[in-house]
N, CA, C and O atoms as a Tinker XYZ file with bonds, in Angstrom:
   452  protein
     1  N    106.611000   81.748000   98.655000    73     2
     2  CA   106.642000   83.203000   98.872000    64     1     3
     3  C    107.792000   83.103000   99.753000    63     2     4     5
     4  O    107.904000   82.136000  100.506000    81     3
     5  N    108.757000   84.143000   99.707000    73     3     6
     6  CA   109.138000   84.518000  101.049000    64     5     7
     7  C    108.750000   85.613000  101.922000    63     6     8     9
     8  O    108.110000   86.448000  101.282000    81     7
     9  N    108.860000   85.842000  102.830000    73     7    10
    10  CA   108.291000   86.320000  103.959000    64     9    11
    11  C    107.863000   87.653000  103.690000    63    10    12    13
    12  O    106.754000   87.997000  104.098000    81    11
    13  N    108.840000   88.735000  102.841000    73    11    14
    14  CA   108.440000   90.163000  102.789000    64    13    15
    15  C    108.055000   89.994000  101.606000    63    14    16    17
    16  O    108.399000   91.004000  100.991000    81    15
    17  N    107.320000   88.998000  100.650000    73    15    18
    18  CA   106.851000   89.264000   99.928000    64    17    19
    19  C    105.298000   89.525000  100.339000    63    18    20    21
    20  O    104.640000   90.542000  100.123000    81    19
    21  N    104.673000   87.668000  101.347000    73    19    22
    22  CA   103.794000   88.139000  102.352000    64    21    23
    23  C    103.780000   89.306000  103.181000    63    22    24    25
    24  O    102.643000   89.688000  103.460000    81    23
    25  N    104.366000   89.725000  103.474000    73    23    26
    26  CA   104.269000   91.814000  104.387000    64    25    27
    27  C    104.086000   92.287000  103.182000    63    26    28    29
    28  O    102.862000   92.324000  103.061000    81    27
    29  N    104.644000   92.734000  102.059000    73    27    30
    30  CA   103.751000   93.241000  101.286000    64    29    31
    31  C    103.348000   93.374000  100.696000    63    30    32    33
    32  O    103.705000   94.241000   99.899000    81    31
    33  N    101.783000   92.371000  100.440000    73    31    34
    34  CA   100.575000   91.875000  100.529000    64    33    35
    35  C     99.599000   92.810000  100.957000    63    34    36    37
    36  O     98.788000   93.479000  100.315000    81    35
    37  N    100.006000   92.662000  103.023000    73    35    38
    38  CA   100.037000   94.320000  103.747000    64    37    39
    39  C     99.154000   95.505000  103.073000    63    38    40    41
    40  O     98.091000   96.102000  102.904000    81    39
    41  N    101.368000   95.203000  102.700000    73    39    42
    42  CA   100.962000   97.431000  102.037000    64    41    43
    43  C    100.326000   97.492000  100.885000    63    42    44    45
    44  O    100.018000   98.569000  100.375000    81    43
    45  N    100.027000   96.183000  100.282000    73    43    46
    46  CA    99.461000   96.963000   98.826000    64    45    47
    47  C     97.416000   96.384000   99.268000    63    46    48    49
    48  O     96.664000   95.765000   98.517000    81    47
    49  N     97.092000   96.944000  100.803000    73    47    50
    50  CA    95.509000   97.300000  101.160000    64    49    51
    51  C     95.426000   98.090000  102.371000    63    50    52    53
    52  O     94.402000   98.300000  103.021000    81    51
    53  N     96.819000   98.590000  102.664000    73    51    54
    54  CA    97.111000   99.916000  103.703000    64    53    55
    55  C     97.502000   99.400000  104.676000    63    54    56    57
    56  O     97.969000  100.332000  105.331000    81    55
    57  N     97.661000   98.249000  105.382000    73    55    58
    58  CA    97.736000   97.969000  105.911000    64    57    59
    59  C     99.549000   98.202000  106.321000    63    58    60    61
    60  O    100.371000   97.392000  105.892000    81    59
    61  N     99.899000   99.193000  107.036000    73    59    62
    62  CA   101.528000   99.111000  107.660000    64    61    63
    63  C    101.704000   99.145000  108.873000    63    62    64    65
    64  O    100.658000   99.377000  109.479000    81    63
    65  N    102.929000   98.962000  109.751000    73    63    66
    66  CA   102.699000   99.409000  110.803000    64    65    67
    67  C    103.424000  101.044000  111.134000    63    66    68    69
    68  O    103.998000  101.520000  110.155000    81    67
    69  N    103.434000  101.875000  112.362000    73    67    70
    70  CA   103.572000  102.605000  111.820000    64    69    71
    71  C    105.067000  102.949000  112.417000    63    70    72    73
    72  O    105.306000  102.012000  113.179000    81    71
    73  N    105.921000  103.640000  112.425000    73    71    74
    74  CA   107.030000  103.927000  113.252000    64    73    75
    75  C    106.603000  103.780000  114.788000    63    74    76    77
    76  O    105.457000  104.203000  114.945000    81    75
    77  N    107.273000  103.236000  116.142000    73    75    78
    78  CA   107.034000  103.950000  117.261000    64    77    79
    79  C    107.566000  104.540000  118.245000    63    78    80    81
    80  O    108.670000  104.298000  118.732000    81    79
    81  N    106.549000  105.596000  118.681000    73    79    82
    82  CA   106.736000  107.032000  118.818000    64    81    83
    83  C    108.055000  107.206000  120.217000    63    82    84    85
    84  O    108.391000  108.265000  120.747000    81    83
    85  N    108.481000  106.087000  120.469000    73    83    86
    86  CA   109.742000  106.321000  121.501000    64    85    87
    87  C    110.955000  105.706000  120.505000    63    86    88    89
    88  O    111.893000  105.961000  121.260000    81    87
    89  N    111.516000  105.148000  119.472000    73    87    90
    90  CA   112.329000  105.003000  118.775000    64    89    91
    91  C    112.981000  106.421000  118.636000    63    90    92    93
    92  O    113.989000  106.905000  119.151000    81    91
    93  N    111.539000  107.195000  117.270000    73    91    94
    94  CA   112.367000  108.605000  116.792000    64    93    95
    95  C    112.711000  109.394000  117.934000    63    94    96    97
    96  O    113.632000  110.191000  117.759000    81    95
    97  N    112.042000  109.340000  119.359000    73    95    98
    98  CA   112.453000  109.879000  120.476000    64    97    99
    99  C    113.432000  109.748000  121.262000    63    98   100   101
   100  O    113.822000  110.428000  122.211000    81    99
   101  N    113.780000  108.866000  120.815000    73    99   102
   102  CA   115.662000  108.412000  122.011000    64   101   103
   103  C    116.569000  107.503000  120.454000    63   102   104   105
   104  O    117.446000  106.641000  120.521000    81   103
   105  N    116.060000  107.993000  119.449000    73   103   106
   106  CA   117.196000  108.361000  118.302000    64   105   107
   107  C    118.300000  109.937000  118.474000    63   106   108   109
   108  O    118.092000  111.147000  118.378000    81   107
   109  N    118.980000  109.443000  118.642000    73   107   110
   110  CA   119.968000  111.103000  118.656000    64   109   111
   111  C    119.686000  111.396000  117.602000    63   110   112   113
   112  O    119.655000  110.579000  116.681000    81   111
   113  N    119.227000  113.461000  117.389000    73   111   114
   114  CA   118.759000  114.262000  116.484000    64   113   115
   115  C    118.700000  114.249000  115.459000    63   114   116   117
   116  O    117.872000  114.416000  114.564000    81   115
   117  N    120.073000  113.937000  115.649000    73   115   118
   118  CA   121.006000  113.930000  113.863000    64   117   119
   119  C    120.664000  112.699000  112.850000    63   118   120   121
   120  O    121.078000  112.738000  111.691000    81   119
   121  N    119.761000  111.420000  113.418000    73   119   122
   122  CA   118.848000  110.343000  112.547000    64   121   123
   123  C    117.927000  110.439000  112.016000    63   122   124   125
   124  O    117.519000  109.498000  112.696000    81   123
   125  N    116.980000  110.704000  111.314000    73   123   126
   126  CA   116.550000  110.300000  110.212000    64   125   127
   127  C    116.152000  109.220000  109.550000    63   126   128   129
   128  O    116.876000  109.202000  108.554000    81   127
   129  N    115.406000  108.272000  109.503000    73   127   130
   130  CA   115.191000  107.443000  109.362000    64   129   131
   131  C    115.148000  107.212000  107.444000    63   130   132   133
   132  O    114.670000  108.048000  106.678000    81   131
   133  N    115.596000  106.257000  107.138000    73   131   134
   134  CA   114.758000  106.443000  105.871000    64   133   135
   135  C    114.143000  105.451000  105.800000    63   134   136   137
   136  O    114.137000  104.434000  106.493000    81   135
   137  N    113.157000  106.004000  104.209000    73   135   138
   138  CA   111.843000  105.163000  103.890000    64   137   139
   139  C    112.487000  103.926000  103.975000    63   138   140   141
   140  O    112.237000  103.514000  105.108000    81   139
   141  N    113.055000  103.260000  103.495000    73   139   142
   142  CA   113.084000  102.088000  103.838000    64   141   143
   143  C    113.541000  100.970000  104.862000    63   142   144   145
   144  O    113.410000   99.754000  105.005000    81   143
   145  N    114.076000  101.913000  105.422000    73   143   146
   146  CA   114.288000  101.544000  106.580000    64   145   147
   147  C    112.896000  101.622000  108.556000    63   146   148   149
   148  O    112.999000  101.239000  109.722000    81   147
   149  N    111.903000  102.317000  107.742000    73   147   150
   150  CA   110.852000  102.222000  108.943000    64   149   151
   151  C    109.947000  101.478000  108.525000    63   150   152
   152  O    108.982000  101.216000  109.244000    81   151
   153  N    110.044000  101.289000  105.803000    73   154
   154  CA   109.413000   99.399000  105.425000    64   153   155
   155  C    110.608000   98.389000  106.718000    63   154   156   157
   156  O    110.036000   97.449000  107.270000    81   155
   157  N    111.577000   98.536000  106.973000    73   155   158
   158  CA   111.597000   97.314000  107.054000    64   157   159
   159  C    111.582000   97.379000  108.714000    63   158   160   161
   160  O    111.709000   96.278000  109.251000    81   159
   161  N    111.499000   98.070000  109.248000    73   159   162
   162  CA   110.367000   98.490000  110.644000    64   161   163
   163  C    109.241000   98.060000  111.037000    63   162   164   165
   164  O    108.814000   97.805000  112.163000    81   163
   165  N    108.809000   98.000000  110.063000    73   163   166
   166  CA   107.047000   98.115000  109.990000    64   165   167
   167  C    107.292000   96.720000  109.102000    63   166   168   169
   168  O    106.538000   96.888000  108.144000    81   167
   169  N    107.841000   95.653000  108.953000    73   167   170
   170  CA   107.962000   94.179000  108.191000    64   169   171
   171  C    108.234000   93.457000  109.828000    63   170   172   173
   172  O    107.513000   92.523000  110.178000    81   171
   173  N    109.164000   93.909000  110.614000    73   171   174
   174  CA   109.550000   93.029000  111.224000    64   173   175
   175  C    108.320000   93.738000  112.717000    63   174   176   177
   176  O    108.228000   92.991000  113.691000    81   175
   177  N    107.648000   94.847000  112.757000    73   175   178
   178  CA   106.928000   94.332000  113.506000    64   177   179
   179  C    104.887000   94.221000  114.036000    63   178   180   181
   180  O    104.122000   94.409000  114.982000    81   179
   181  N    104.940000   93.682000  112.265000    73   179   182
   182  CA   104.545000   92.790000  111.583000    64   181   183
   183  C    104.422000   90.979000  111.833000    63   182   184   185
   184  O    103.412000   90.315000  112.065000    81   183
   185  N    105.641000   90.599000  111.703000    73   183   186
   186  CA   106.735000   89.321000  111.616000    64   185   187
   187  C    106.384000   88.993000  113.390000    63   186   188   189
   188  O    106.271000   87.911000  113.966000    81   187
   189  N    106.309000   89.985000  113.762000    73   187   190
   190  CA   106.281000   90.218000  115.327000    64   189   191
   191  C    104.505000   89.497000  115.572000    63   190   192   193
   192  O    104.044000   88.356000  115.584000    81   191
   193  N    104.025000   90.668000  115.711000    73   191   194
   194  CA   102.771000   90.613000  116.073000    64   193   195
   195  C    101.490000   89.831000  115.813000    63   194   196   197
   196  O    100.534000   89.736000  116.582000    81   195
   197  N    101.732000   88.859000  113.660000    73   195   198
   198  CA   101.435000   88.507000  113.483000    64   197   199
   199  C    101.276000   86.522000  113.639000    63   198   200   201
   200  O    102.044000   85.795000  113.009000    81   199
   201  N    100.587000   86.166000  114.216000    73   199   202
   202  CA   100.783000   84.417000  114.482000    64   201   203
   203  C    100.837000   83.410000  112.951000    63   202   204   205
   204  O    101.501000   82.383000  112.807000    81   203
   205  N     99.784000   84.170000  111.749000    73   203   206
   206  CA   100.117000   83.476000  110.829000    64   205   207
   207  C    101.558000   83.122000  110.368000    63   206   208   209
   208  O    101.732000   82.013000  109.862000    81   207
   209  N    102.915000   84.232000  110.544000    73   207   210
   210  CA   104.213000   84.271000  109.851000    64   209   211
   211  C    104.799000   83.104000  110.383000    63   210   212   213
   212  O    105.264000   82.442000  109.455000    81   211
   213  N    104.983000   82.553000  111.510000    73   211   214
   214  CA   105.749000   82.505000  112.452000    64   213   215
   215  C    105.248000   80.899000  112.906000    63   214   216   217
   216  O    104.017000   80.925000  112.881000    81   215
   217  N    105.515000   80.127000  113.131000    73   215   218
   218  CA   104.914000   78.642000  113.805000    64   217   219
   219  C    105.522000   78.720000  115.383000    63   218   220   221
   220  O    104.868000   78.384000  116.370000    81   219
   221  N    106.939000   79.245000  115.415000    73   219   222
   222  CA   107.431000   79.075000  116.686000    64   221   223
   223  C    107.459000   79.882000  117.186000    63   222   224   225
   224  O    106.885000   79.787000  118.271000    81   223
   225  N    108.169000   81.439000  116.834000    73   223   226
   226  CA   107.738000   82.785000  117.293000    64   225   227
   227  C    108.388000   83.221000  117.762000    63   226   228   229
   228  O    108.097000   84.192000  118.460000    81   227
   229  N    109.934000   82.659000  117.634000    73   227   230
   230  CA   110.950000   83.016000  117.545000    64   229   231
   231  C    111.401000   83.985000  117.281000    63   230   232   233
   232  O    111.038000   83.892000  116.108000    81   231
   233  N    111.964000   85.021000  117.304000    73   231   234
   234  CA   113.142000   86.645000  116.931000    64   233   235
   235  C    113.805000   86.276000  116.540000    63   234   236   237
   236  O    114.703000   87.012000  116.946000    81   235
   237  N    114.286000   85.551000  115.911000    73   235   238
   238  CA   115.510000   85.864000  115.524000    64   237   239
   239  C    115.108000   86.385000  114.513000    63   238   240   241
   240  O    113.978000   86.029000  114.180000    81   239
   241  N    116.022000   87.717000  113.343000    73   239   242
   242  CA   115.898000   88.606000  112.764000    64   241   243
   243  C    116.806000   88.469000  111.787000    63   242   244   245
   244  O    117.738000   87.948000  112.399000    81   243
   245  N    117.193000   88.606000  110.543000    73   243   246
   246  CA   118.267000   88.970000  109.508000    64   245   247
   247  C    117.895000   90.826000  109.328000    63   246   248   249
   248  O    116.779000   91.339000  109.240000    81   247
   249  N    118.818000   91.296000  109.320000    73   247   250
   250  CA   118.563000   92.634000  108.482000    64   249   251
   251  C    119.724000   91.687000  107.452000    63   250   252   253
   252  O    120.638000   90.913000  107.735000    81   251
   253  N    119.012000   92.326000  105.827000    73   251   254
   254  CA   120.003000   91.916000  104.215000    64   253   255
   255  C    119.657000   93.275000  104.018000    63   254   256   257
   256  O    118.606000   93.705000  103.545000    81   255
   257  N    120.625000   93.902000  104.420000    73   255   258
   258  CA   120.960000   95.574000  103.987000    64   257   259
   259  C    122.336000   95.899000  103.565000    63   258   260   261
   260  O    123.245000   95.249000  104.082000    81   259
   261  N    122.742000   97.205000  102.329000    73   259   262
   262  CA   124.061000   96.218000  102.018000    64   261   263
   263  C    124.515000   97.487000  102.894000    63   262   264   265
   264  O    123.855000   98.235000  103.615000    81   263
   265  N    125.930000   97.458000  102.557000    73   263   266
   266  CA   127.313000   98.562000  103.358000    64   265   267
   267  C    126.424000   99.712000  103.163000    63   266   268   269
   268  O    125.843000   99.755000  102.078000    81   267
   269  N    126.179000  100.774000  104.117000    73   267   270
   270  CA   125.930000  101.815000  104.264000    64   269   271
   271  C    124.831000  101.985000  104.352000    63   270   272   273
   272  O    124.324000  103.089000  104.152000    81   271
   273  N    123.964000  100.612000  104.775000    73   271   274
   274  CA   122.206000  101.403000  104.362000    64   273   275
   275  C    121.448000  101.348000  105.614000    63   274   276   277
   276  O    120.221000  101.266000  105.655000    81   275
   277  N    122.421000  101.408000  106.902000    73   275   278
   278  CA   121.969000  102.415000  108.195000    64   277   279
   279  C    121.606000  100.505000  109.104000    63   278   280   281
   280  O    120.546000  100.121000  109.599000    81   279
   281  N    122.744000   99.858000  109.014000    73   279   282
   282  CA   121.657000   97.997000  109.855000    64   281   283
   283  C    122.494000   98.807000  111.213000    63   282   284   285
   284  O    122.230000   98.309000  112.307000    81   283
   285  N    123.250000   99.730000  111.222000    73   283   286
   286  CA   123.861000  100.003000  112.757000    64   285   287
   287  C    122.146000  100.560000  113.442000    63   286   288   289
   288  O    121.505000  100.205000  114.431000    81   287
   289  N    121.951000  101.313000  112.622000    73   287   290
   290  CA   120.723000  102.466000  113.075000    64   289   291
   291  C    119.175000  101.397000  113.438000    63   290   292   293
   292  O    118.341000  101.734000  114.278000    81   291
   293  N    119.107000  100.531000  112.875000    73   291   294
   294  CA   118.465000   99.831000  112.789000    64   293   295
   295  C    118.230000   99.036000  113.452000    63   294   296   297
   296  O    117.047000   98.771000  113.663000    81   295
   297  N    119.739000   97.972000  114.355000    73   295   298
   298  CA   119.984000   97.413000  115.501000    64   297   299
   299  C    119.234000   98.497000  116.571000    63   298   300   301
   300  O    118.169000   98.401000  117.181000    81   299
   301  N    120.282000   99.597000  116.528000    73   299   302
   302  CA   119.565000  100.494000  118.203000    64   301   303
   303  C    118.806000  100.606000  117.997000    63   302   304   305
   304  O    118.332000  100.766000  119.122000    81   303
   305  N    117.257000  100.775000  116.736000    73   303   306
   306  CA   116.075000  101.480000  116.912000    64   305   307
   307  C    115.585000   99.426000  117.609000    63   306   308   309
   308  O    115.578000   99.360000  118.838000    81   307
   309  N    115.343000   98.441000  117.074000    73   307   310
   310  CA   115.332000   97.664000  117.983000    64   309   311
   311  C    115.538000   97.342000  119.011000    63   310   312   313
   312  O    114.768000   96.868000  119.846000    81   311
   313  N    117.212000   97.688000  119.100000    73   311   314
   314  CA   116.835000   97.498000  121.212000    64   313   315
   315  C    115.989000   98.168000  121.854000    63   314   316   317
   316  O    115.366000   97.576000  122.736000    81   315
   317  N    115.641000   99.973000  121.539000    73   315   318
   318  CA   115.276000  100.602000  121.908000    64   317   319
   319  C    113.349000   99.756000  122.056000    63   318   320   321
   320  O    112.704000   99.612000  123.094000    81   319
   321  N    112.955000   99.389000  120.706000    73   319   322
   322  CA   111.735000   98.789000  120.631000    64   321   323
   323  C    112.038000   97.788000  121.580000    63   322   324   325
   324  O    111.046000   97.509000  122.253000    81   323
   325  N    112.991000   97.184000  121.861000    73   323   326
   326  CA   112.951000   95.512000  123.310000    64   325   327
   327  C    112.625000   96.370000  124.543000    63   326   328   329
   328  O    111.712000   96.189000  125.349000    81   327
   329  N    113.614000   97.402000  124.528000    73   327   330
   330  CA   113.789000   97.572000  125.221000    64   329   331
   331  C    112.763000   98.599000  126.441000    63   330   332   333
   332  O    112.946000   99.043000  127.575000    81   331
   333  N    111.682000   98.627000  125.451000    73   331   334
   334  CA   110.494000   99.573000  125.413000    64   333   335
   335  C    109.569000   98.148000  125.894000    63   334   336   337
   336  O    109.287000   98.152000  127.093000    81   335
   337  N    109.303000   97.504000  125.471000    73   335   338
   338  CA   108.985000   96.410000  125.809000    64   337   339
   339  C    109.402000   95.475000  127.239000    63   338   340   341
   340  O    109.120000   94.278000  127.198000    81   339
   341  N    109.955000   95.930000  128.277000    73   339   342
   342  CA   110.508000   95.901000  129.391000    64   341   343
   343  C    112.097000   94.891000  128.891000    63   342   344   345
   344  O    112.918000   95.325000  129.699000    81   343
   345  N    112.500000   94.320000  128.412000    73   343   346
   346  CA   113.636000   93.308000  128.031000    64   345   347
   347  C    114.957000   94.744000  128.632000    63   346   348   349
   348  O    114.911000   95.953000  128.401000    81   347
   349  N    116.133000   93.839000  129.531000    73   347   350
   350  CA   116.971000   94.863000  129.722000    64   349   351
   351  C    118.741000   94.595000  129.431000    63   350   352   353
   352  O    119.732000   95.326000  129.404000    81   351
   353  N    118.413000   92.773000  129.194000    73   351   354
   354  CA   119.770000   92.660000  129.155000    64   353   355
   355  C    119.990000   92.852000  127.005000    63   354   356   357
   356  O    119.033000   92.498000  126.316000    81   355
   357  N    120.767000   93.186000  126.585000    73   355   358
   358  CA   121.414000   92.368000  125.167000    64   357   359
   359  C    122.299000   92.848000  125.015000    63   358   360   361
   360  O    122.674000   94.010000  125.178000    81   359
   361  N    123.199000   91.073000  124.325000    73   359   362
   362  CA   123.526000   90.925000  124.504000    64   361   363
   363  C    124.136000   91.225000  122.273000    63   362   364   365
   364  O    123.458000   90.611000  121.449000    81   363
   365  N    125.266000   92.089000  121.773000    73   363   366
   366  CA   125.865000   92.959000  120.588000    64   365   367
   367  C    126.763000   92.322000  120.167000    63   366   368   369
   368  O    127.830000   92.626000  120.701000    81   367
   369  N    126.845000   91.335000  119.223000    73   367   370
   370  CA   128.029000   91.239000  119.014000    64   369   371
   371  C    128.676000   91.573000  117.261000    63   370   372   373
   372  O    128.226000   91.034000  116.250000    81   371
   373  N    129.526000   92.333000  117.293000    73   371   374
   374  CA   129.941000   92.913000  116.485000    64   373   375
   375  C    131.394000   92.813000  116.424000    63   374   376   377
   376  O    131.932000   92.575000  117.505000    81   375
   377  N    132.669000   93.027000  114.721000    73   375   378
   378  CA   133.761000   92.528000  114.863000    64   377   379
   379  C    134.894000   93.513000  115.022000    63   378   380   381
   380  O    136.054000   93.318000  114.656000    81   379
   381  N    134.446000   94.532000  115.578000    73   379   382
   382  CA   135.298000   95.949000  114.924000    64   381   383
   383  C    134.676000   97.073000  116.265000    63   382   384   385
   384  O    133.450000   97.013000  116.362000    81   383
   385  N    135.375000   98.076000  117.292000    73   383   386
   386  CA   135.035000   98.572000  118.099000    64   385   387
   387  C    134.180000   99.727000  118.060000    63   386   388   389
   388  O    133.445000  100.254000  118.895000    81   387
   389  N    134.541000  100.036000  116.594000    73   387   390
   390  CA   133.594000  101.295000  116.378000    64   389   391
   391  C    132.568000  100.769000  116.130000    63   390   392   393
   392  O    132.342000  100.882000  117.334000    81   391
   393  N    132.024000  100.471000  115.893000    73   391   394
   394  CA   130.505000   99.971000  115.665000    64   393   395
   395  C    130.103000   99.598000  116.877000    63   394   396   397
   396  O    128.997000  100.129000  116.980000    81   395
   397  N    130.345000   98.939000  117.979000    73   395   398
   398  CA   129.692000   99.344000  119.633000    64   397   399
   399  C    129.666000  101.026000  119.521000    63   398   400   401
   400  O    128.490000  101.334000  119.327000    81   399
   401  N    130.479000  102.188000  119.566000    73   399   402
   402  CA   130.533000  103.257000  119.225000    64   401   403
   403  C    130.104000  104.240000  118.944000    63   402   404   405
   404  O    130.033000  105.282000  119.595000    81   403
   405  N    129.587000  103.859000  117.367000    73   403   406
   406  CA   128.526000  104.184000  116.586000    64   405   407
   407  C    126.905000  104.101000  117.277000    63   406   408   409
   408  O    126.048000  104.976000  117.398000    81   407
   409  N    126.914000  102.717000  117.639000    73   407   410
   410  CA   125.776000  102.033000  118.324000    64   409   411
   411  C    125.501000  103.415000  119.327000    63   410   412   413
   412  O    124.782000  104.390000  119.109000    81   411
   413  N    126.323000  103.108000  120.448000    73   411   414
   414  CA   125.856000  104.243000  121.175000    64   413   415
   415  C    125.919000  106.339000  120.792000    63   414   416   417
   416  O    125.938000  107.282000  121.582000    81   415
   417  N    125.928000  106.314000  119.816000    73   415   418
   418  CA   126.103000  107.822000  119.131000    64   417   419
   419  C    124.537000  107.603000  118.832000    63   418   420   421
   420  O    123.817000  108.550000  119.150000    81   419
   421  N    123.770000  106.206000  118.127000    73   419   422
   422  CA   122.310000  107.181000  117.962000    64   421   423
   423  C    122.058000  106.921000  118.909000    63   422   424   425
   424  O    120.857000  106.868000  118.646000    81   423
   425  N    122.098000  106.632000  120.092000    73   423   426
   426  CA   120.765000  106.823000  121.274000    64   425   427
   427  C    121.436000  108.001000  121.545000    63   426   428   429
   428  O    122.601000  108.392000  121.483000    81   427
   429  N    119.607000  108.770000  122.085000    73   427   430
   430  CA   119.696000  110.173000  122.892000    64   429   431
   431  C    120.758000  110.174000  123.981000    63   430   432   433
   432  O    121.707000  110.956000  124.039000    81   431
   433  N    120.468000  109.172000  124.858000    73   431   434
   434  CA   121.283000  109.186000  126.300000    64   433   435
   435  C    122.995000  108.687000  126.137000    63   434   436   437
   436  O    123.909000  108.715000  126.961000    81   435
   437  N    122.954000  108.219000  124.651000    73   435   438
   438  CA   124.555000  108.195000  125.037000    64   437   439
   439  C    125.147000  109.524000  124.317000    63   438   440   441
   440  O    126.320000  109.814000  124.549000    81   439
   441  N    124.742000  109.952000  123.863000    73   439   442
   442  CA   125.141000  111.795000  122.317000    64   441   443
   443  C    125.912000  112.643000  123.534000    63   442   444   445
   444  O    126.626000  113.537000  123.081000    81   443
   445  N    125.908000  112.558000  124.705000    73   443   446
   446  CA   126.639000  113.820000  125.540000    64   445   447
   447  C    127.548000  113.269000  126.015000    63   446   448   449
   448  O    128.269000  114.031000  126.660000    81   447
   449  N    128.079000  111.538000  125.975000    73   447   450
   450  CA   129.148000  111.366000  126.022000    64   449   451
   451  C    130.426000  111.729000  125.900000    63   450   452
   452  O    131.323000  110.923000  126.147000    81   451
C-alpha cells in the first residue's frame, strides 16, 4: 500500500489536518491554494506528525505534481511552515532563476519588492 493510500484512510474517517493559519497569512493575496494542494499539504502534516508512517522520521518529501499544478506555491508554503517551526536556513535548488523570483512573489513579505 502506498503512503497516499494509507493517508486517505484517515480522510475516510474524518481525520484531516487543517491548513495552518500562518500559511494563508503569509502567502501573497493573489494566491489561493487549490483543494488538491490543501490535501497534499495535509498529507505532509500527517506524515510528519504520525510516527507510524516512518521509521527514521526523515523529512525528505517528493511532490509528484503535473506542470502548472502549483509545485512552487507548495514549496513556498512548506518553507513558511518550517519557518514557523523555527528553521531559518533553506536551500532551494532550481534550474531557472525565474522559479526563484516566482517563489519570492508567493510570499507577502516579498510582494512589495
